[in-house]
Amino acid sequence: MDERALACLHQCIESFYLALERPTVQALYAVVLAEIFDKSAALPEWDRIRIPSRSSVYRAVQNLDPYLTTLKRYGKRAADMRFRNVQAGFK
């Protein structure tokens, strides 16, 4: 993937996807497309930013840290409950 497209994707993930409103990956993809179109509009045809595939966006989301994703999208309490250590264990 193009470095500029990757930077745009990470910026959109941080500012849009990791929010308490919990937007879908499909909505994230639409935001990434709009952002790339806006940034590429002023560039010459040969220097435009290549659009990432939908599967690249899904893969980037899947590779996010699960605790951080849960923390940003559901809050600290939900993240701590989901990823807490079980103290008692088996007896």
mmCIF file of C-alpha atoms in Angstrom:
data_model
loop_
_atom_site.group_PDB
_atom_site.id
_atom_site.type_symbol
_atom_site.label_atom_id
_atom_site.label_comp_id
_atom_site.label_asym_id
_atom_site.label_seq_id
_atom_site.Cartn_x
_atom_site.Cartn_y
_atom_site.Cartn_z
ATOM 1 C CA MET A 1 0.000 0.000 0.000
ATOM 2 C CA ASP A 2 1.165 3.537 -0.763
ATOM 3 C CA GLU A 3 2.750 5.300 2.249
ATOM 4 C CA ARG A 4 0.417 8.272 1.852
ATOM 5 C CA ALA A 5 -2.633 5.987 1.710
ATOM 6 C CA LEU A 6 -1.406 4.125 4.787
ATOM 7 C CA ALA A 7 -0.908 7.391 6.675
ATOM 8 C CA CYS A 8 -4.388 8.522 5.659
ATOM 9 C CA LEU A 9 -5.856 5.185 6.755
ATOM 10 C CA HIS A 10 -4.198 5.365 10.189
ATOM 11 C CA GLN A 11 -5.312 8.952 10.648
ATOM 12 C CA CYS A 12 -8.923 7.998 9.811
ATOM 13 C CA ILE A 13 -8.791 5.026 12.168
ATOM 14 C CA GLU A 14 -7.587 7.264 15.011
ATOM 15 C CA SER A 15 -9.991 10.127 14.384
ATOM 16 C CA PHE A 16 -13.083 8.266 13.136
ATOM 17 C CA TYR A 17 -13.127 4.523 13.837
ATOM 18 C CA LEU A 18 -11.823 4.541 17.418
ATOM 19 C CA ALA A 19 -14.778 6.494 18.788
ATOM 20 C CA LEU A 20 -17.550 5.757 21.266
ATOM 21 C CA GLU A 21 -20.085 6.012 18.416
ATOM 22 C CA ARG A 22 -18.589 2.705 17.125
ATOM 23 C CA PRO A 23 -18.791 3.273 13.367
ATOM 24 C CA THR A 24 -18.562 0.246 11.103
ATOM 25 C CA VAL A 25 -15.528 -0.689 9.031
ATOM 26 C CA GLN A 26 -17.628 0.010 5.932
ATOM 27 C CA ALA A 27 -18.198 3.572 7.167
ATOM 28 C CA LEU A 28 -14.464 3.846 7.858
ATOM 29 C CA TYR A 29 -13.746 2.781 4.294
ATOM 30 C CA ALA A 30 -16.063 5.520 2.978
ATOM 31 C CA VAL A 31 -14.271 8.113 5.135
ATOM 32 C CA VAL A 32 -10.868 6.884 3.911
ATOM 33 C CA LEU A 33 -12.021 7.162 0.290
ATOM 34 C CA ALA A 34 -13.324 10.699 0.835
ATOM 35 C CA GLU A 35 -10.105 11.725 2.579
ATOM 36 C CA ILE A 36 -7.925 10.310 -0.202
ATOM 37 C CA PHE A 37 -10.054 11.954 -2.899
ATOM 38 C CA ASP A 38 -9.748 15.294 -1.097
ATOM 39 C CA LYS A 39 -5.978 14.994 -0.743
ATOM 40 C CA SER A 40 -5.512 13.761 -4.318
ATOM 41 C CA ALA A 41 -7.689 16.389 -5.984
ATOM 42 C CA ALA A 42 -4.922 18.975 -6.212
ATOM 43 C CA LEU A 43 -2.249 16.489 -7.267
ATOM 44 C CA PRO A 44 -1.335 15.721 -10.882
ATOM 45 C CA GLU A 45 -2.739 12.506 -12.360
ATOM 46 C CA TRP A 46 0.572 10.635 -12.094
ATOM 47 C CA ASP A 47 1.025 11.526 -8.388
ATOM 48 C CA ARG A 48 -2.423 10.683 -7.049
ATOM 49 C CA ILE A 49 -2.751 8.548 -3.934
ATOM 50 C CA ARG A 50 -3.735 4.971 -4.697
ATOM 51 C CA ILE A 51 -6.974 3.890 -3.065
ATOM 52 C CA PRO A 52 -6.553 0.962 -0.659
ATOM 53 C CA SER A 53 -8.736 -2.074 -1.171
ATOM 54 C CA ARG A 54 -11.596 -2.782 1.183
ATOM 55 C CA SER A 55 -9.766 -5.874 2.450
ATOM 56 C CA SER A 56 -6.713 -3.733 3.308
ATOM 57 C CA VAL A 57 -8.901 -1.553 5.505
ATOM 58 C CA TYR A 58 -10.463 -4.596 7.190
ATOM 59 C CA ARG A 59 -6.984 -6.069 7.730
ATOM 60 C CA ALA A 60 -5.727 -2.832 9.283
ATOM 61 C CA VAL A 61 -8.664 -2.825 11.706
ATOM 62 C CA GLN A 62 -8.128 -6.490 12.594
ATOM 63 C CA ASN A 63 -4.463 -5.780 13.354
ATOM 64 C CA LEU A 64 -5.301 -3.112 15.926
ATOM 65 C CA ASP A 65 -4.588 -3.838 19.577
ATOM 66 C CA PRO A 66 -7.789 -5.462 20.935
ATOM 67 C CA TYR A 67 -7.545 -3.766 24.339
ATOM 68 C CA LEU A 68 -7.016 -0.324 22.800
ATOM 69 C CA THR A 69 -9.868 -0.859 20.339
ATOM 70 C CA THR A 70 -12.258 -1.908 23.115
ATOM 71 C CA LEU A 71 -11.063 0.932 25.340
ATOM 72 C CA LYS A 72 -11.671 3.602 22.682
ATOM 73 C CA ARG A 73 -14.945 2.166 21.341
ATOM 74 C CA TYR A 74 -16.619 0.869 24.527
ATOM 75 C CA GLY A 75 -14.843 2.636 27.405
ATOM 76 C CA LYS A 76 -12.414 1.697 30.153
ATOM 77 C CA ARG A 77 -14.826 -0.363 32.223
ATOM 78 C CA ALA A 78 -15.783 -2.598 29.295
ATOM 79 C CA ALA A 79 -12.138 -3.011 28.256
ATOM 80 C CA ASP A 80 -11.052 -3.886 31.793
ATOM 81 C CA MET A 81 -13.887 -6.393 32.195
ATOM 82 C CA ARG A 82 -13.167 -8.056 28.856
ATOM 83 C CA PHE A 83 -9.410 -8.321 29.354
ATOM 84 C CA ARG A 84 -9.130 -8.763 33.114
ATOM 85 C CA ASN A 85 -7.069 -11.541 34.590
ATOM 86 C CA VAL A 86 -8.938 -14.260 36.394
ATOM 87 C CA GLN A 87 -7.457 -14.420 39.880
ATOM 88 C CA ALA A 88 -8.901 -17.678 41.202
ATOM 89 C CA GLY A 89 -8.111 -20.001 38.331
ATOM 90 C CA PHE A 90 -8.781 -23.735 38.562
ATOM 91 C CA LYS A 91 -8.905 -25.529 41.916
#
